[in-house]
C-alpha positions as semicolon CSV with decimal commas, in nm:
position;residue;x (nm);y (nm);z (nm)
1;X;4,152;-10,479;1,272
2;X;3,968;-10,771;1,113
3;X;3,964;-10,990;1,453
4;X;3,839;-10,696;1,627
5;X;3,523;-10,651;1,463
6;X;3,395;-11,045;1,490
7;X;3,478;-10,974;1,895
8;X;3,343;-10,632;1,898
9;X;2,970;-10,808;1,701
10;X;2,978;-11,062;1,971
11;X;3,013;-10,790;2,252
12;X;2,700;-10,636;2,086
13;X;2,523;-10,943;2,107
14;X;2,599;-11,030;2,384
15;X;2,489;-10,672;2,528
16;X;2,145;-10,661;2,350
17;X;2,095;-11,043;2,496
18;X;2,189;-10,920;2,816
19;X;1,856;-10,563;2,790
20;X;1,658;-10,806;2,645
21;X;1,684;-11,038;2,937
22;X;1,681;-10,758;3,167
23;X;1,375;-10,643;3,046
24;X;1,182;-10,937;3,036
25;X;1,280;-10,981;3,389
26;X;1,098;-10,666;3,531
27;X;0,806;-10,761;3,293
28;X;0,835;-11,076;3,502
29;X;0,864;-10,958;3,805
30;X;0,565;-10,667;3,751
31;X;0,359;-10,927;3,634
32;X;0,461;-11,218;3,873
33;X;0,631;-11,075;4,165
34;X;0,949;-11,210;4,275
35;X;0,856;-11,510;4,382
36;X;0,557;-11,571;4,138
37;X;0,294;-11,499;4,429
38;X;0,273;-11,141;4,499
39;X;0,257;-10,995;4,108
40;X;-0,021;-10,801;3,929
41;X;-0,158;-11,101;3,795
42;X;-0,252;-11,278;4,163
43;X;-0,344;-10,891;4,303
44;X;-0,607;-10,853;4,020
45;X;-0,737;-11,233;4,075
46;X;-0,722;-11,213;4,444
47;X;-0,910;-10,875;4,401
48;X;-1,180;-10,981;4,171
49;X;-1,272;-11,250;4,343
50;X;-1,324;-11,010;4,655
51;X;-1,538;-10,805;4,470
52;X;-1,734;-11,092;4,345
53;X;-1,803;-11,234;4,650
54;X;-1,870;-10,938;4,843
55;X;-2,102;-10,838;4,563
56;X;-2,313;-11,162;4,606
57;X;-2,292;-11,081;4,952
58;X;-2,426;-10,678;4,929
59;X;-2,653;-10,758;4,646
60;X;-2,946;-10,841;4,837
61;X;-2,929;-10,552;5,072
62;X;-2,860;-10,318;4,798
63;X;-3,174;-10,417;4,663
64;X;-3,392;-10,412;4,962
65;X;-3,277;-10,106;5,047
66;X;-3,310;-9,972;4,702
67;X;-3,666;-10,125;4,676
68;X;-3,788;-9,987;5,016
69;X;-3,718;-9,605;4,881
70;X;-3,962;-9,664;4,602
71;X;-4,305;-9,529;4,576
72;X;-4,570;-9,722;4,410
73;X;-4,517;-9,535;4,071
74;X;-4,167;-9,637;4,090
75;X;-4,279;-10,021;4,140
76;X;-4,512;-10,019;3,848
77;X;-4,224;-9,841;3,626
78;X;-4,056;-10,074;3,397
79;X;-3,776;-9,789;3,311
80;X;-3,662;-9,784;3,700
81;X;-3,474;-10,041;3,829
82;X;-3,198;-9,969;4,126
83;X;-3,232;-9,550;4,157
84;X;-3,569;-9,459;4,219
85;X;-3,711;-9,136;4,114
86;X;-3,737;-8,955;4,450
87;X;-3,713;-9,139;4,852
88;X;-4,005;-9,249;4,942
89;X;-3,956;-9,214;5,337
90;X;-4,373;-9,328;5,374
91;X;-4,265;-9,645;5,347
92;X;-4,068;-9,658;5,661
93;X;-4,354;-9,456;5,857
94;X;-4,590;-9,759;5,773
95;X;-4,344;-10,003;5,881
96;X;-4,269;-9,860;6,169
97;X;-4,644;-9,859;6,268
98;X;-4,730;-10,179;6,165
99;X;-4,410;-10,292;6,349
100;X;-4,538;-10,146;6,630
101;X;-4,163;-10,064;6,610
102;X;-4,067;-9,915;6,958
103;X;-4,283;-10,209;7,185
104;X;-4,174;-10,467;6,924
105;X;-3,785;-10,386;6,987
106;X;-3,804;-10,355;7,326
107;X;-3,941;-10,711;7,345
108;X;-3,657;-10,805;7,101
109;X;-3,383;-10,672;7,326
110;X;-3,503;-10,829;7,614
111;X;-3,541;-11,167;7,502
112;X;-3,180;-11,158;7,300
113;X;-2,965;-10,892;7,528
114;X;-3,051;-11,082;7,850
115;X;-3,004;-11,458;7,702
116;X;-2,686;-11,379;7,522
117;X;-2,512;-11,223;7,792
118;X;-2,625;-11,522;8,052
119;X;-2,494;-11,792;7,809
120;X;-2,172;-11,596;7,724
121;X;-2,120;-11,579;8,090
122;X;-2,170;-11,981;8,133
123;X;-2,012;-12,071;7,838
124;X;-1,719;-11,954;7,899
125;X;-1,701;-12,156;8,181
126;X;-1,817;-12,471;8,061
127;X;-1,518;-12,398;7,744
128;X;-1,272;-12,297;8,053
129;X;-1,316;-12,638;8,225
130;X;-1,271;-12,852;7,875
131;X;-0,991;-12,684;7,797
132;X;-0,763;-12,697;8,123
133;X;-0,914;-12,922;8,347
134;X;-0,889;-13,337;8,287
135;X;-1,182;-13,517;8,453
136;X;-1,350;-13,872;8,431
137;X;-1,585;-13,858;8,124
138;X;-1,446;-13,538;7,962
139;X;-1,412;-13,665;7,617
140;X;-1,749;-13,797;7,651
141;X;-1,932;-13,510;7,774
142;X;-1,797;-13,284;7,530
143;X;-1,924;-13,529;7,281
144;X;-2,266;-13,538;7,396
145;X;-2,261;-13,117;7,414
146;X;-2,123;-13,134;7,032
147;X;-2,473;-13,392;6,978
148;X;-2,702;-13,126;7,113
149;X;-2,583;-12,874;6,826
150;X;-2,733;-13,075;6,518
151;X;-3,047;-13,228;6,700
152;X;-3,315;-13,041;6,547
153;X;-3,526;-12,830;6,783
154;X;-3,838;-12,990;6,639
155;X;-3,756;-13,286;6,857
156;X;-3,749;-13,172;7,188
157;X;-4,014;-12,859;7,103
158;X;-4,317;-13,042;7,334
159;X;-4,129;-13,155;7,616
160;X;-3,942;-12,801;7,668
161;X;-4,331;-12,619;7,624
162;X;-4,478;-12,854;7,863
163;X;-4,138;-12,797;8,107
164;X;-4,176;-12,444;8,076
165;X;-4,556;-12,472;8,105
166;X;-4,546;-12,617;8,438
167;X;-4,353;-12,374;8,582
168;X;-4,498;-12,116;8,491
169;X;-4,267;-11,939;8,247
170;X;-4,472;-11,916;7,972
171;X;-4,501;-11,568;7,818
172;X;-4,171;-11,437;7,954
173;X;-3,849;-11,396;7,849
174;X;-3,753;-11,645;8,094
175;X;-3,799;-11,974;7,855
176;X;-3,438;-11,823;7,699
177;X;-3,278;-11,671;7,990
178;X;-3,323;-12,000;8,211
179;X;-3,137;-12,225;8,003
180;X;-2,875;-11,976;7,907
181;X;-2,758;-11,907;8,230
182;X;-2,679;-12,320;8,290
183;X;-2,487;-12,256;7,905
184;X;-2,761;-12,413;7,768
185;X;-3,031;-12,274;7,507
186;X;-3,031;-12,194;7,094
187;X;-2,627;-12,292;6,960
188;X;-2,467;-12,270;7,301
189;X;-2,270;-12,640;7,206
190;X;-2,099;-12,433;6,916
191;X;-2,023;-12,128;7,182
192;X;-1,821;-12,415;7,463
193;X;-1,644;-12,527;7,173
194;X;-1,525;-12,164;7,053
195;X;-1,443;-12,116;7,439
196;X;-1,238;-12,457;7,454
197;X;-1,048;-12,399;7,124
198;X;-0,994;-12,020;7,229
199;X;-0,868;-12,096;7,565
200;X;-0,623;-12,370;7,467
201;X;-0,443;-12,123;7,260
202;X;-0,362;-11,931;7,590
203;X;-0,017;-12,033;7,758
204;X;-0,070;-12,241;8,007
205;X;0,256;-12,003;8,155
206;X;0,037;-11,759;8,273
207;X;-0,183;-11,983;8,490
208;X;0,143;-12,142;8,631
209;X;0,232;-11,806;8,759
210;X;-0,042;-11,682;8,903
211;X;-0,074;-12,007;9,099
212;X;0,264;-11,945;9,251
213;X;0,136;-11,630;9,373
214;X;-0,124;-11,805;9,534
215;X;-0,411;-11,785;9,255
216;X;-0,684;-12,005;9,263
217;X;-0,844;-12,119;8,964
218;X;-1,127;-11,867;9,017
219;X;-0,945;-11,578;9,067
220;X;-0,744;-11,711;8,750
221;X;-1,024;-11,725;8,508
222;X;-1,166;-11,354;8,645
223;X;-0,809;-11,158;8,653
224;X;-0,592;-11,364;8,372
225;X;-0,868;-11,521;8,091
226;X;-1,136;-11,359;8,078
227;X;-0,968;-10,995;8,008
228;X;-0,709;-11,163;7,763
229;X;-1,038;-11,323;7,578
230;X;-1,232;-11,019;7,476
231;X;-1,272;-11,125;7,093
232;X;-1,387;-11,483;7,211
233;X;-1,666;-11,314;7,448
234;X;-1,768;-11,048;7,168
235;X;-1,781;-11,275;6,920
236;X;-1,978;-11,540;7,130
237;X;-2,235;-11,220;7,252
238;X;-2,292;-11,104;6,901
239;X;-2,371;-11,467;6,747
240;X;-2,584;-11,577;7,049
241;X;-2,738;-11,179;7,026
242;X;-2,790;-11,275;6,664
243;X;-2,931;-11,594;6,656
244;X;-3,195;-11,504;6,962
245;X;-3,278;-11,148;6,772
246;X;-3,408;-11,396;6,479
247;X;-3,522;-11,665;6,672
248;X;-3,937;-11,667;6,553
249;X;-4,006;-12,055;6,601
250;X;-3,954;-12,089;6,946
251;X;-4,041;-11,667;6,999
252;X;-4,379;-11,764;6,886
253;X;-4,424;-12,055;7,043
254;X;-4,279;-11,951;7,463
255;X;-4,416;-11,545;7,424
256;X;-4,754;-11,588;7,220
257;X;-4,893;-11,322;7,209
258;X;-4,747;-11,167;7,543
259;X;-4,488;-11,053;7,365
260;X;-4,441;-10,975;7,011
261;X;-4,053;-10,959;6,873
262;X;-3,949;-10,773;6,551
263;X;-3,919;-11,096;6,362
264;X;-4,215;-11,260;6,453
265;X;-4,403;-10,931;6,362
266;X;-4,289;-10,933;6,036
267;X;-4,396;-11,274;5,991
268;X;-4,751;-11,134;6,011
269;X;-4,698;-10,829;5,881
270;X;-4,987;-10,893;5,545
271;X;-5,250;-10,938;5,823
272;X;-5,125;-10,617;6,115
273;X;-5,082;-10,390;5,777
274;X;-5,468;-10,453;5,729
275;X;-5,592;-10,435;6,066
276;X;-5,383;-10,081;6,116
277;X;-5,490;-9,925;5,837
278;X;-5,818;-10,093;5,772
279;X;-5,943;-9,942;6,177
280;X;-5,736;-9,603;6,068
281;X;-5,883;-9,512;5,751
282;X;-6,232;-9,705;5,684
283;X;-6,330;-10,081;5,574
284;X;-6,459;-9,886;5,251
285;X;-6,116;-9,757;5,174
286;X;-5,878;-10,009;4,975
287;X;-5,521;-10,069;5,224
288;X;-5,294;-10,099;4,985
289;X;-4,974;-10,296;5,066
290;X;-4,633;-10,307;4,841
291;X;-4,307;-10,482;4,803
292;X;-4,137;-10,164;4,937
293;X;-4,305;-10,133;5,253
294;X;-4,257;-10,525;5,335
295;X;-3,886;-10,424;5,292
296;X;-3,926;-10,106;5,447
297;X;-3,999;-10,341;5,752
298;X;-3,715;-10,574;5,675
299;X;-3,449;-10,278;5,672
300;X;-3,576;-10,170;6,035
301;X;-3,554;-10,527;6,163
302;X;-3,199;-10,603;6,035
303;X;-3,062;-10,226;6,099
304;X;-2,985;-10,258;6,468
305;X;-2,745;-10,580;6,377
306;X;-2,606;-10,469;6,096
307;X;-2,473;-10,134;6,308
308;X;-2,384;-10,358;6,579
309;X;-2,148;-10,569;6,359
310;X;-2,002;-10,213;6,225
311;X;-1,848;-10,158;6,546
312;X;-1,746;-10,567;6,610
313;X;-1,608;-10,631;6,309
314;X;-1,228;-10,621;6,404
315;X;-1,288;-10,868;6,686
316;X;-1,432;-11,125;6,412
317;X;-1,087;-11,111;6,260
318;X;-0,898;-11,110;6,571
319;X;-1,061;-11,398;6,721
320;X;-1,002;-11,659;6,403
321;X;-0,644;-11,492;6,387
322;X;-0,560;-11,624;6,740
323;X;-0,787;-11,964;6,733
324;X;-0,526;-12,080;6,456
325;X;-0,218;-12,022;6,686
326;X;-0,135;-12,351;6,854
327;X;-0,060;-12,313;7,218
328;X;0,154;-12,416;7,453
């Protein structure tokens, strides 16, 4: 009976070791995961830094936004910050005249819509030849096209006005469209080079086959890449859409004042706030202009994009997703 009990105290031991361990194990593993990368502790890092950075992202639209609902009571109100007291939709009815909204965006589409479809067009096959065909020079080329992306456009500003100049193009959409059709114009080095990395993901299997049927290489960039590369082409239309929708250097400089875009309007919009409502209500009268109806403006500019990437967004994803799978 004696030698029992020693054995029997060690059993307990043993036992309450053995929970104790157990339990710290699925404290562990809540905490950790099982492999010390998929716990509650990475989730709520991984997840806070999300929020962060989104937040630095949405913080300056949340506050235009915010600030364009204001009235001018609001402005001068210390006690309101973020909510204001009641929308204040007049300040989107003087934006939108001062805009000159509906001419303004109709200039904007045509000098972005028609440019970015033209250089998604040529782009693709300028990135289609890089990437499957080997010619004298290729490595070369492709380095000068990579050169054209970081020469400032301060450089070759004067010979491109005088080139347009003399033929005429001057105050017409066509200073964009021209060189985006020979996948040329604003960024188009960074669009071949999305094309060429895309397309070299692509089997080369597929083109093999369709030559054995008899394919040419035209009929295999129309029928076999171009419908397999739909997140390349969206995502090359919406940056070249983009970056042509804010384009107010070169706007300025080819339209004058032919044609006004949305962002070169609200460049001026101080001085076309006091000439509409100066001639509308009387020199005597004071035009009062606010904060919230300069961002009133800036909310109708950047609307039409931001819906447009609403409805693109998966092919952003998609697109880096399948330019880090190495090809065949």
């Amino acid at each position: 009976m004696k030698e029992e009990l020693p054995s029997l105290g060690k059993a307990i031991r043993r036992l309450d070791k053995s929970v104790v361990e157990r339990f710290w194990y699925k404290i562990k593993k809540f905490l950790l995961g099982k492999q010390g990368n998929d716990g509650l502790v990475l989730k709520l890092v991984v997840y806070a830094l999300l929020i962060s950075i989104g937040f630095v992202y949405l913080y300056p639209f949340l506050f235009m936004t915010s600030q364009s609902f204001k009235s001018l009571q609001d402005l001068l109100d210390p006690t309101v910050q973020w909510l204001p007291k009641s929308l204040y939709f007049d300040n989107y009815q003087k934006a939108w005249e001062v805009l000159d909204f509906p001419k303004a965006f109709a200039a904007s589409l045509l000098n972005s819509v028609l440019p970015a479809i033209a250089q998604t067009i040529s782009c693709a096959f300028v990135g289609y030849g890089f990437a499957r065909f080997n010619f004298p020079g290729k490595n070369l080329m492709f380095v000068f096209i990579l050169f054209t992306f970081i020469i400032p456009v301060q450089v070759v500003m004067i010979p491109l006005f005088l080139l347009f100049k003399e033929y005429g193009m001057l105050g017409s959409p066509l200073p964009f469209i021209i060189p985006a059709i020979f996948a040329g114009g604003i960024k188009s080095a960074l669009f071949i080079l999305i094309y060429t990395q895309f397309f070299r993901t692509i089997p080369k299997s597929l083109e093999e086959s369709a030559q054995l049927d008899g394919a040419g290489a035209l009929a295999i960039f129309f029928r076999i890449i171009m419908p397999i590369s739909v997140p390349a082409i969206v995502v090359v239309f919406l940056f070249s859409l983009v970056w042509h929708w804010n384009e107010t250097y070169t706007a300025s400089l080819y339209l004058g004042e032919s044609m006004r875009t949305l962002p070169v309007m609200l460049q001026t919009f101080d001085i076309a706030f006091k000439q509409a409502f100066s001639s509308s209500q009387g020199a005597s009268q004071t035009v009062n202009i606010n904060e919230s109806i300069k961002l009133a403006g800036t909310v109708l500019i950047i609307l039409p994009l931001l819906t447009l990437y609403l409805f693109a967004q998966k092919w952003f994803v998609e697109v880096v997703d399948k330019t880090g799978i190495t090809g065949e």
